[in-house]
Coordinates of C-alpha atoms in Angstrom, one line a residue:
Chain A
M1 CA 0.0 0.0 0.0
K2 CA 2.7 2.3 0.9
K3 CA 4.3 1.5 -2.4
L4 CA 1.1 2.5 -4.2
V5 CA 1.1 5.9 -2.4
S6 CA 4.7 6.5 -3.4
I7 CA 3.9 5.7 -7.0
G8 CA 1.0 8.2 -6.9
K9 CA 3.2 11.0 -5.5
A10 CA 5.8 10.3 -8.1
S11 CA 3.3 10.4 -10.9
V12 CA 1.9 13.7 -9.7
L13 CA 5.4 15.1 -9.5
F14 CA 6.2 13.9 -12.9
I15 CA 3.1 15.4 -14.4
A16 CA 3.8 18.7 -12.6
V17 CA 7.3 18.7 -14.0
A18 CA 6.1 17.8 -17.4
L19 CA 3.5 20.7 -17.4
L20 CA 6.0 23.3 -16.3
P21 CA 7.1 24.2 -19.9
V22 CA 3.5 24.3 -21.0
L23 CA 2.7 26.7 -18.2
A24 CA 5.8 28.7 -19.1
V25 CA 4.7 28.9 -22.7
A26 CA 1.2 29.9 -21.7
Q27 CA 2.7 32.7 -19.6
S28 CA 4.8 33.9 -22.6
D29 CA 1.8 34.0 -25.0
A30 CA -0.1 36.1 -22.5
Q31 CA 2.7 38.6 -22.4
R32 CA 2.9 38.6 -26.2
I33 CA -0.8 39.1 -26.5
A34 CA -0.6 41.9 -24.1
E35 CA 2.2 43.5 -26.1
L36 CA 0.3 43.0 -29.3
E37 CA -2.8 44.5 -27.8
A38 CA -0.7 47.5 -26.7
K39 CA 0.7 47.9 -30.1
T40 CA -2.6 47.5 -31.7
A41 CA -4.0 50.2 -29.4
A42 CA -1.1 52.5 -30.3
M43 CA -1.6 51.8 -34.0
A44 CA -5.3 52.5 -33.6
E45 CA -4.5 55.7 -31.9
A46 CA -2.1 56.7 -34.7
L47 CA -4.6 55.7 -37.3
T48 CA -7.2 57.8 -35.5
A49 CA -4.8 60.7 -35.5
L50 CA -4.1 60.3 -39.2
Q51 CA -7.7 60.0 -40.0
G52 CA -8.2 63.2 -38.1
E53 CA -5.5 64.9 -40.0
L54 CA -6.9 63.6 -43.2
K55 CA -10.3 64.8 -42.4
Q56 CA -8.8 68.2 -41.4
A57 CA -6.8 68.3 -44.7
K58 CA -10.0 67.5 -46.6
Q59 CA -11.8 70.2 -44.8
D60 CA -8.9 72.7 -45.5
G61 CA -9.0 71.7 -49.2
T62 CA -5.3 71.1 -49.3
L63 CA -5.5 67.8 -51.0
A64 CA -8.2 68.9 -53.4
N65 CA -6.0 71.8 -54.5
T66 CA -2.9 69.7 -55.0
A67 CA -4.0 68.3 -58.4
E68 CA -5.2 71.8 -59.4
L69 CA -1.9 73.2 -58.3
K70 CA 0.0 70.8 -60.3
S71 CA -2.1 71.7 -63.3
E72 CA -1.5 75.4 -62.7
I73 CA 2.2 74.8 -62.5
V74 CA 2.2 73.0 -65.9
K75 CA 0.1 75.9 -67.4
A76 CA 2.4 78.5 -65.9
T77 CA 5.5 76.7 -67.2
Q78 CA 4.0 76.5 -70.7
Y79 CA 3.0 80.2 -70.5
A80 CA 6.5 81.2 -69.4
Q81 CA 8.0 79.2 -72.3
R82 CA 5.6 80.8 -74.8
A83 CA 6.4 84.3 -73.3
E84 CA 10.1 83.6 -73.5
K85 CA 9.8 82.6 -77.1
A86 CA 7.6 85.6 -77.9
A87 CA 10.1 87.9 -76.1
N88 CA 12.9 86.6 -78.3
E89 CA 11.0 86.4 -81.6
W90 CA 12.0 89.9 -82.6
K91 CA 15.6 89.0 -82.2
N92 CA 15.3 86.0 -84.5
S93 CA 12.9 87.4 -87.2
T94 CA 14.3 87.4 -90.7
A95 CA 12.4 90.5 -91.8
V96 CA 13.0 93.8 -90.0
T97 CA 11.2 97.1 -90.4
H98 CA 12.6 100.3 -89.1
I99 CA 11.9 104.0 -89.4
A100 CA 14.7 106.6 -89.2
G101 CA 15.1 110.1 -90.6
Y102 CA 15.6 113.6 -89.6
A103 CA 13.7 116.9 -89.2
A104 CA 14.6 120.6 -88.8
V105 CA 13.1 123.9 -88.1
G106 CA 14.9 127.3 -88.4
Y107 CA 14.9 131.0 -88.6
T108 CA 16.7 133.3 -91.0
D109 CA 17.5 137.0 -90.5
E110 CA 18.7 138.1 -94.0
E111 CA 19.9 141.5 -95.2
N112 CA 17.4 143.2 -97.5
A113 CA 14.8 140.5 -97.0
M114 CA 12.0 139.7 -94.6
D115 CA 13.1 137.7 -91.5
S116 CA 11.2 134.5 -91.2
F117 CA 10.9 131.0 -89.9
D118 CA 11.8 129.5 -93.2
V119 CA 13.0 126.0 -92.6
A120 CA 10.6 123.2 -91.7
N121 CA 11.4 119.9 -93.2
F122 CA 10.6 116.3 -92.2
N123 CA 12.4 113.5 -93.9
P124 CA 11.3 110.0 -92.8
I125 CA 13.4 107.1 -93.9
Y126 CA 11.9 103.6 -94.1
H127 CA 14.1 100.5 -93.9
F128 CA 12.7 97.1 -94.8
Q129 CA 15.4 94.5 -94.4
Y130 CA 15.3 90.8 -95.2
G131 CA 18.2 89.0 -93.5
D132 CA 21.6 90.0 -94.7
R133 CA 20.5 89.9 -98.3
I134 CA 18.1 92.7 -99.1
L135 CA 17.4 96.2 -97.8
W136 CA 14.7 98.4 -99.2
E137 CA 15.2 102.0 -98.1
S138 CA 13.2 105.0 -99.0
E139 CA 13.4 108.6 -97.9
L140 CA 10.6 111.1 -98.3
E141 CA 11.2 114.8 -98.2
V142 CA 8.4 116.8 -96.8
N143 CA 8.7 120.6 -96.8
V144 CA 6.5 123.6 -96.2
G145 CA 6.8 126.0 -99.2
D146 CA 6.8 129.8 -99.1
D147 CA 3.2 129.8 -100.1
G148 CA 2.2 127.5 -97.2
Q149 CA 1.7 124.5 -99.4
T150 CA 3.2 121.2 -98.2
E151 CA 5.6 119.7 -100.8
V152 CA 6.4 116.0 -100.7
G153 CA 9.2 114.5 -102.7
L154 CA 10.9 111.1 -103.0
E155 CA 14.5 111.8 -102.0
Y156 CA 15.5 108.3 -102.8
S157 CA 14.1 104.8 -102.9
T158 CA 16.3 101.8 -103.6
I159 CA 16.5 98.1 -103.3
D160 CA 19.9 97.2 -102.0
I161 CA 21.0 93.6 -102.6
F162 CA 24.1 92.5 -100.7
L163 CA 26.0 90.4 -103.2
N164 CA 28.9 89.6 -101.0
D165 CA 31.0 91.2 -98.2
Y166 CA 32.4 93.7 -100.7
A167 CA 29.6 94.6 -103.1
V168 CA 26.1 95.9 -102.8
L169 CA 23.8 96.3 -105.9
V170 CA 21.7 99.4 -105.5
A171 CA 18.7 99.8 -107.9
G172 CA 16.2 102.6 -108.0
K173 CA 16.4 106.3 -107.3
F174 CA 19.6 106.9 -105.4
I175 CA 21.5 109.8 -104.0
S176 CA 24.4 110.6 -106.3
P177 CA 27.5 108.9 -105.1
L178 CA 29.6 111.6 -106.7
G179 CA 31.4 113.6 -104.0
Q180 CA 30.7 113.3 -100.3
F181 CA 28.5 116.2 -99.2
R182 CA 25.4 115.1 -101.1
Q183 CA 25.5 111.4 -100.2
N184 CA 26.7 111.6 -96.6
I185 CA 26.7 115.1 -95.1
H186 CA 23.6 116.9 -96.3
P187 CA 21.1 115.8 -93.6
S188 CA 20.5 118.7 -91.3
W189 CA 21.5 116.8 -88.1
I190 CA 24.8 115.8 -89.8
N191 CA 25.7 119.0 -91.5
K192 CA 27.6 121.0 -88.9
S193 CA 26.7 124.3 -90.7
V194 CA 23.2 125.6 -90.8
S195 CA 23.1 125.7 -94.6
A196 CA 24.6 123.6 -97.5
P197 CA 27.6 125.2 -99.1
P198 CA 26.7 127.3 -102.2
G199 CA 26.5 125.1 -105.3
F200 CA 25.5 122.0 -103.4
G201 CA 21.7 122.6 -103.6
H202 CA 19.2 122.3 -106.4
D203 CA 20.4 123.4 -109.9
G204 CA 23.9 123.8 -108.5
A205 CA 27.3 122.2 -109.2
A206 CA 26.8 118.9 -107.3
P207 CA 24.5 116.3 -108.8
L208 CA 21.7 115.4 -106.3
T209 CA 20.1 112.1 -107.3
D210 CA 19.7 109.8 -110.3
V211 CA 17.7 106.7 -111.3
G212 CA 19.5 103.6 -112.4
L213 CA 21.8 100.9 -111.2
Q214 CA 24.7 101.3 -108.8
I215 CA 27.3 98.9 -107.3
R216 CA 29.3 100.0 -104.3
G217 CA 31.2 98.6 -101.4
G218 CA 34.5 98.6 -99.5
V219 CA 37.6 96.5 -99.7
P220 CA 40.3 96.3 -97.0
L221 CA 43.9 96.5 -98.1
G222 CA 45.8 94.9 -95.2
E223 CA 45.1 95.7 -91.6
Q224 CA 44.6 99.5 -91.8
V225 CA 44.2 100.7 -95.3
K226 CA 40.8 100.5 -97.1
I227 CA 39.4 101.6 -100.4
T228 CA 35.7 102.2 -101.2
Y229 CA 34.1 102.4 -104.6
S230 CA 30.8 103.1 -106.3
G231 CA 29.9 102.8 -110.0
F232 CA 26.6 103.6 -111.6
V233 CA 24.7 103.8 -114.9
A234 CA 21.7 106.0 -114.8
N235 CA 19.2 108.1 -116.8
G236 CA 21.2 111.3 -116.1
P237 CA 20.1 114.9 -115.7
R238 CA 17.8 117.2 -117.7
L239 CA 18.8 120.6 -118.9
E240 CA 16.8 123.8 -118.8
G241 CA 17.0 126.7 -121.2
E242 CA 15.9 130.2 -120.6
G243 CA 16.2 133.2 -122.9
G244 CA 18.4 131.4 -125.3
E245 CA 20.9 130.4 -122.6
L246 CA 21.5 127.2 -120.7
H247 CA 19.8 128.0 -117.4
G248 CA 20.6 125.0 -115.2
I249 CA 21.1 121.3 -114.8
D250 CA 18.2 119.5 -113.1
T251 CA 19.6 116.5 -111.2
D252 CA 16.5 115.6 -109.2
G253 CA 16.5 112.0 -110.6
F254 CA 14.1 111.1 -113.4
A255 CA 12.3 107.9 -114.2
S256 CA 12.8 108.4 -117.9
D257 CA 15.8 109.2 -120.1
A258 CA 14.9 112.2 -122.2
D259 CA 17.9 111.8 -124.6
D260 CA 18.1 108.0 -124.6
E261 CA 21.8 108.2 -123.6
K262 CA 22.8 106.9 -120.2
V263 CA 25.3 108.6 -117.8
F264 CA 28.1 106.5 -116.3
G265 CA 30.1 107.5 -113.2
G266 CA 31.4 106.6 -109.9
R267 CA 33.6 107.4 -107.0
L268 CA 36.8 105.8 -105.6
S269 CA 38.2 106.7 -102.2
I270 CA 41.1 105.5 -100.2
L271 CA 41.5 105.5 -96.4
P272 CA 45.2 105.4 -95.7
L273 CA 44.3 106.0 -92.0
P274 CA 41.0 105.0 -90.4
K275 CA 40.0 108.6 -89.9
L276 CA 41.3 110.0 -93.2
E277 CA 39.4 109.6 -96.5
I278 CA 40.3 111.0 -99.9
G279 CA 38.0 110.5 -102.8
I280 CA 37.8 111.2 -106.5
S281 CA 34.6 111.2 -108.5
G282 CA 33.7 111.4 -112.2
A283 CA 30.8 110.8 -114.6
F284 CA 30.2 111.2 -118.3
G285 CA 27.3 110.9 -120.7
D286 CA 24.8 113.0 -122.6
A287 CA 22.1 115.4 -121.6
A288 CA 19.5 117.5 -123.5
I289 CA 17.3 120.5 -122.8
V290 CA 13.8 119.3 -122.1
E291 CA 12.4 122.6 -120.8
N292 CA 12.8 126.0 -122.3
D293 CA 11.4 129.2 -120.9
G294 CA 9.2 127.2 -118.7
L295 CA 7.7 125.1 -121.4
G296 CA 8.4 121.5 -122.3
L297 CA 10.8 120.9 -125.3
V298 CA 11.2 117.8 -127.3
G299 CA 13.9 117.1 -129.9
D300 CA 16.6 119.5 -128.7
P301 CA 20.0 117.9 -129.6
S302 CA 21.8 116.1 -126.8
R303 CA 25.2 117.3 -125.7
D304 CA 28.2 116.2 -123.6
Y305 CA 27.7 116.0 -119.9
Q306 CA 30.6 115.5 -117.4
V307 CA 31.2 115.6 -113.7
F308 CA 34.5 115.7 -111.8
G309 CA 35.1 116.0 -108.1
V310 CA 37.6 115.4 -105.3
D311 CA 36.9 115.3 -101.6
Y312 CA 38.5 114.7 -98.3
A313 CA 37.6 114.2 -94.6
Y314 CA 39.8 113.9 -91.6
Q315 CA 39.2 113.7 -87.9
W316 CA 42.0 114.5 -85.5
G317 CA 41.1 114.6 -81.8
N318 CA 38.3 117.1 -81.4
F319 CA 38.9 118.5 -84.8
D320 CA 36.9 117.6 -87.9
F321 CA 38.2 118.7 -91.3
R322 CA 36.5 118.2 -94.6
G323 CA 36.3 119.7 -98.0
E324 CA 35.1 119.0 -101.6
Y325 CA 35.4 120.3 -105.1
I326 CA 32.9 119.3 -107.7
E327 CA 31.9 120.6 -111.2
Q328 CA 29.3 119.7 -113.8
D329 CA 30.3 120.6 -117.3
V330 CA 27.8 120.8 -120.2
G331 CA 29.1 121.0 -123.8
N332 CA 28.0 123.1 -126.7
A333 CA 25.2 121.9 -129.0
A334 CA 24.7 123.3 -132.5
G335 CA 21.1 123.8 -133.4
S336 CA 19.9 123.9 -129.8
V337 CA 17.7 126.6 -128.3
A338 CA 20.7 127.3 -126.1
S339 CA 23.7 126.3 -128.1
K340 CA 26.4 127.4 -125.6
G341 CA 27.3 125.1 -122.9
G342 CA 28.6 126.0 -119.4
K343 CA 30.3 124.8 -116.3
W344 CA 29.0 124.9 -112.7
A345 CA 31.8 124.4 -110.2
T346 CA 32.0 124.8 -106.5
W347 CA 34.2 124.0 -103.6
Y348 CA 34.3 124.3 -99.8
T349 CA 36.5 123.6 -96.9
Q350 CA 35.3 123.3 -93.3
T351 CA 36.8 122.9 -89.9
A352 CA 34.8 122.1 -86.8
Y353 CA 36.0 121.7 -83.2
K354 CA 34.2 120.2 -80.2
F355 CA 34.7 121.5 -76.7
G356 CA 32.9 121.8 -73.4
D357 CA 32.7 118.0 -72.9
A358 CA 31.8 117.7 -76.6
K359 CA 28.6 119.5 -76.0
W360 CA 29.7 122.6 -77.9
E361 CA 31.0 122.8 -81.4
G362 CA 32.6 125.7 -83.3
V363 CA 32.4 125.7 -87.1
V364 CA 34.1 127.7 -89.8
R365 CA 33.5 127.1 -93.6
Y366 CA 34.6 128.8 -96.8
A367 CA 32.9 128.2 -100.1
D368 CA 33.3 129.5 -103.6
Y369 CA 30.6 128.8 -106.2
D370 CA 31.1 129.7 -109.9
S371 CA 28.1 129.5 -112.3
P372 CA 27.7 130.6 -115.9
H373 CA 25.1 133.1 -114.5
G374 CA 26.5 136.0 -112.5
D375 CA 23.6 136.1 -110.1
E376 CA 24.4 132.6 -108.9
T377 CA 28.1 133.1 -108.4
Q378 CA 28.9 133.4 -104.7
K379 CA 31.8 133.4 -102.2
Q380 CA 30.9 132.7 -98.6
W381 CA 32.4 132.7 -95.1
A382 CA 30.2 130.8 -92.7
L383 CA 30.8 130.9 -88.9
G384 CA 28.8 128.8 -86.5
I385 CA 28.4 127.6 -83.0
N386 CA 26.4 124.5 -82.2
Y387 CA 25.1 123.0 -79.0
L388 CA 24.5 119.3 -78.9
L389 CA 21.4 118.5 -76.9
T390 CA 22.2 114.9 -77.7
P391 CA 24.6 113.5 -80.3
N392 CA 21.7 113.6 -82.8
A393 CA 19.8 116.7 -81.7
I394 CA 21.6 120.0 -82.4
I395 CA 20.9 123.7 -82.0
K396 CA 22.9 125.6 -84.6
L397 CA 23.6 129.3 -84.7
G398 CA 25.4 130.6 -87.8
Y399 CA 26.3 133.7 -89.6
E400 CA 27.1 133.9 -93.3
F401 CA 29.2 136.6 -94.9
N402 CA 28.1 136.4 -98.5
D403 CA 29.8 138.0 -101.5
G404 CA 27.8 137.8 -104.7
L405 CA 26.5 140.0 -107.5
A406 CA 25.5 143.3 -106.0
G407 CA 21.7 143.5 -105.4
E408 CA 21.2 139.8 -105.6
K409 CA 20.3 137.4 -102.8
T410 CA 23.7 135.8 -103.1
D411 CA 25.2 139.1 -101.8
N412 CA 23.1 139.2 -98.6
D413 CA 24.6 138.3 -95.3
R414 CA 22.5 136.1 -93.2
L415 CA 22.0 135.1 -89.5
L416 CA 20.6 131.6 -89.2
I417 CA 19.2 129.5 -86.4
Q418 CA 18.3 125.9 -86.8
V419 CA 17.3 123.0 -84.6
A420 CA 17.9 119.7 -86.2
Y421 CA 17.1 116.2 -85.0
G422 CA 18.1 112.9 -86.5
Y423 CA 16.3 109.8 -85.4
Chain B
M1 CA 31.5 113.0 -128.1
K2 CA 31.5 109.6 -129.8
K3 CA 28.3 107.7 -129.5
Y4 CA 28.5 104.5 -127.6
S5 CA 26.3 101.6 -126.6
W6 CA 25.4 101.7 -122.9
K7 CA 25.4 97.9 -122.7
F8 CA 29.2 97.5 -122.6
P9 CA 29.7 100.0 -119.7
L10 CA 26.8 98.3 -117.9
I11 CA 28.5 94.9 -118.2
V12 CA 31.8 96.5 -117.0
T13 CA 30.0 98.1 -114.1
L14 CA 28.4 94.8 -113.1
A15 CA 31.8 93.1 -113.3
V16 CA 33.1 95.2 -110.4
P17 CA 31.8 92.8 -107.7
L18 CA 33.4 89.9 -109.5
V19 CA 36.7 91.7 -109.3
F20 CA 36.4 92.7 -105.7
G21 CA 34.9 89.7 -104.1
G22 CA 33.1 87.2 -106.2
L23 CA 29.4 87.1 -106.7
F24 CA 29.3 83.5 -105.5
A25 CA 31.3 83.9 -102.3
Y26 CA 28.3 85.1 -100.5
Q27 CA 28.7 84.8 -96.7
D28 CA 25.5 84.2 -94.8
A29 CA 26.5 85.2 -91.3
T30 CA 23.2 86.1 -90.0
A31 CA 23.1 83.4 -87.3
E32 CA 26.5 83.1 -85.9
D33 CA 27.6 86.7 -85.5
T34 CA 24.6 88.7 -84.6
A35 CA 21.4 89.1 -82.5
G36 CA 23.2 89.4 -79.2
S37 CA 24.5 85.8 -79.2
T38 CA 27.9 85.1 -77.8
P39 CA 30.3 85.7 -80.6
A40 CA 32.2 82.7 -82.0
D41 CA 35.2 85.1 -82.3
P42 CA 35.8 86.8 -79.0
M43 CA 37.6 89.7 -80.8
Q44 CA 34.5 90.5 -82.8
F45 CA 33.2 92.9 -80.1
V46 CA 36.6 94.7 -80.0
R47 CA 36.7 95.0 -83.8
G48 CA 33.2 96.3 -83.8
A49 CA 33.9 98.9 -81.2
K50 CA 37.0 100.0 -83.2
T51 CA 35.2 100.2 -86.5
W52 CA 32.3 102.1 -84.8
A53 CA 34.7 104.7 -83.4
N54 CA 36.7 105.1 -86.6
T55 CA 33.9 105.0 -89.2
C56 CA 30.8 106.6 -87.8
A57 CA 32.4 109.8 -86.6
R58 CA 33.8 110.4 -90.1
C59 CA 30.4 111.9 -91.1
H60 CA 28.3 112.4 -88.0
N61 CA 28.3 112.5 -84.2
M62 CA 28.6 109.2 -82.4
R63 CA 25.2 107.6 -81.6
D64 CA 24.8 106.0 -78.2
P65 CA 24.4 102.2 -78.5
R66 CA 21.6 102.4 -75.9
E67 CA 19.6 104.7 -78.2
L68 CA 18.0 101.8 -80.2
R69 CA 17.0 98.1 -79.6
D70 CA 18.8 95.2 -81.2
D71 CA 16.4 94.9 -84.1
Q72 CA 16.5 98.6 -84.8
W73 CA 20.3 98.6 -85.0
Q74 CA 19.9 95.8 -87.5
G75 CA 18.2 98.1 -90.0
V76 CA 20.4 101.1 -89.2
V77 CA 23.6 99.1 -89.7
A78 CA 22.4 97.6 -93.0
H79 CA 21.6 101.2 -94.1
M80 CA 25.0 102.4 -93.0
R81 CA 26.7 99.4 -94.6
V82 CA 25.5 100.8 -98.0
R83 CA 26.0 104.5 -97.2
A84 CA 29.4 104.3 -95.6
N85 CA 30.7 101.5 -97.9
L86 CA 31.3 99.1 -94.9
T87 CA 32.4 95.6 -95.8
G88 CA 30.0 92.8 -94.6
K89 CA 32.5 91.8 -91.9
E90 CA 32.7 95.4 -90.6
A91 CA 28.9 95.7 -90.6
R92 CA 28.5 92.4 -88.6
D93 CA 31.2 93.5 -86.1
V94 CA 29.6 96.9 -85.5
L95 CA 26.2 95.3 -85.2
L96 CA 27.3 92.9 -82.6
F97 CA 29.1 95.7 -80.7
L98 CA 26.0 97.8 -80.7
Q99 CA 23.7 95.0 -79.7
Q100 CA 25.9 94.0 -76.9
S101 CA 26.4 97.5 -75.6
N102 CA 22.8 98.7 -75.5

């Protein structure tokens, strides 16, 4: 019996020992469950917080605007790209249009004449350019006449084709390339004196314009020396007769050739120094009288017509020196209403000096114009002082000492004031 | 004066560009040298400034580069290339100088 009790105790002890690991595992699972529950609770809490934030975000509309915002950013980027392209289009366009020109107003106080505001001109210049190949340029000349009527003229209109780096073909009505004053110096904002030198105006010694073809350009000779050239073929001038005499040479540029004989000419210049230019000009051809005593004339015999000129320009420090001689020579013509020819010749030399921070400019010019008609012949000293409002806007005050035929306008001294603006 | 045909002098006149440069040696330099782009030749700006200083003042007062926009200078320089007998290279140099100085 005692043995049976012992066996029973032993069995119980064995079972207890055997269950110990099971109990330990059960204890571990409980802890794990507790930890998991804690974690789950924490996650639930975090989820609740996130849900709250999400709800708040939805209420604030933040999320709803995000897509819209993205769309706006894309649109803004595209707009900026288009704007940038548009802003640079003008830089890249092949065709360019530009308006330039000049204008002037003035006052003249002349001996033996009425003082008056007698200069009011407006010369717009239109540039139409296609790349580096073609330039169409036209200048209008708008004036107020003595009678108050507005006069409009076509100063020049040419198509310029850039053949290569050294040659430009110019076709149309062009400013005469003979000499320098007419083609480069005559605009009022460039001319340092108030007036053109005698003989460089209408019916004078210097040709003004012509209609035809011209080729011009520049060619460098080494590093410093350069030559420039121009050659042309054109309709040429028309002659005017009056009282059996050759009255004048009209070089306003005509779109028809009255004598069917072209005029050929050109100018060649050399620049031995960058700021020194010496030029020589010449032209030859035929011309005929087409107007006699104010009436049209057809069939008057043509006659020789020649032009010769030399010019120079030099800048040294604040000094500007320039001068020019030019003549137009018309031959005799038997059987003409004015058989005797004539020569119109003029020259001038001018010195200008800038001072006062280049705002002021003093100018002195001497000119001598000889014409077959005594009332046109004139010698002139012109003194002037200019104030440069800007480099292209000038107030000019000048005084001319004129020596011509007594009693003629060419003998009257003049005080001139002019405001000129080049744009 | 002896009468002549105008055709021969016309041909002679048109032959001038052949002598001086060659009609078929046209240089299309619109893209690389102008419109404010960085010049391929770094000396182009310097050459342009020099030509501008030497050439423009031969006839008129110097114009301020800031006076006009890039495209406006384009038309003006083309005009002055004809009027002042600039070479194409000189014109491109001056244009670049003006466009980068305004």
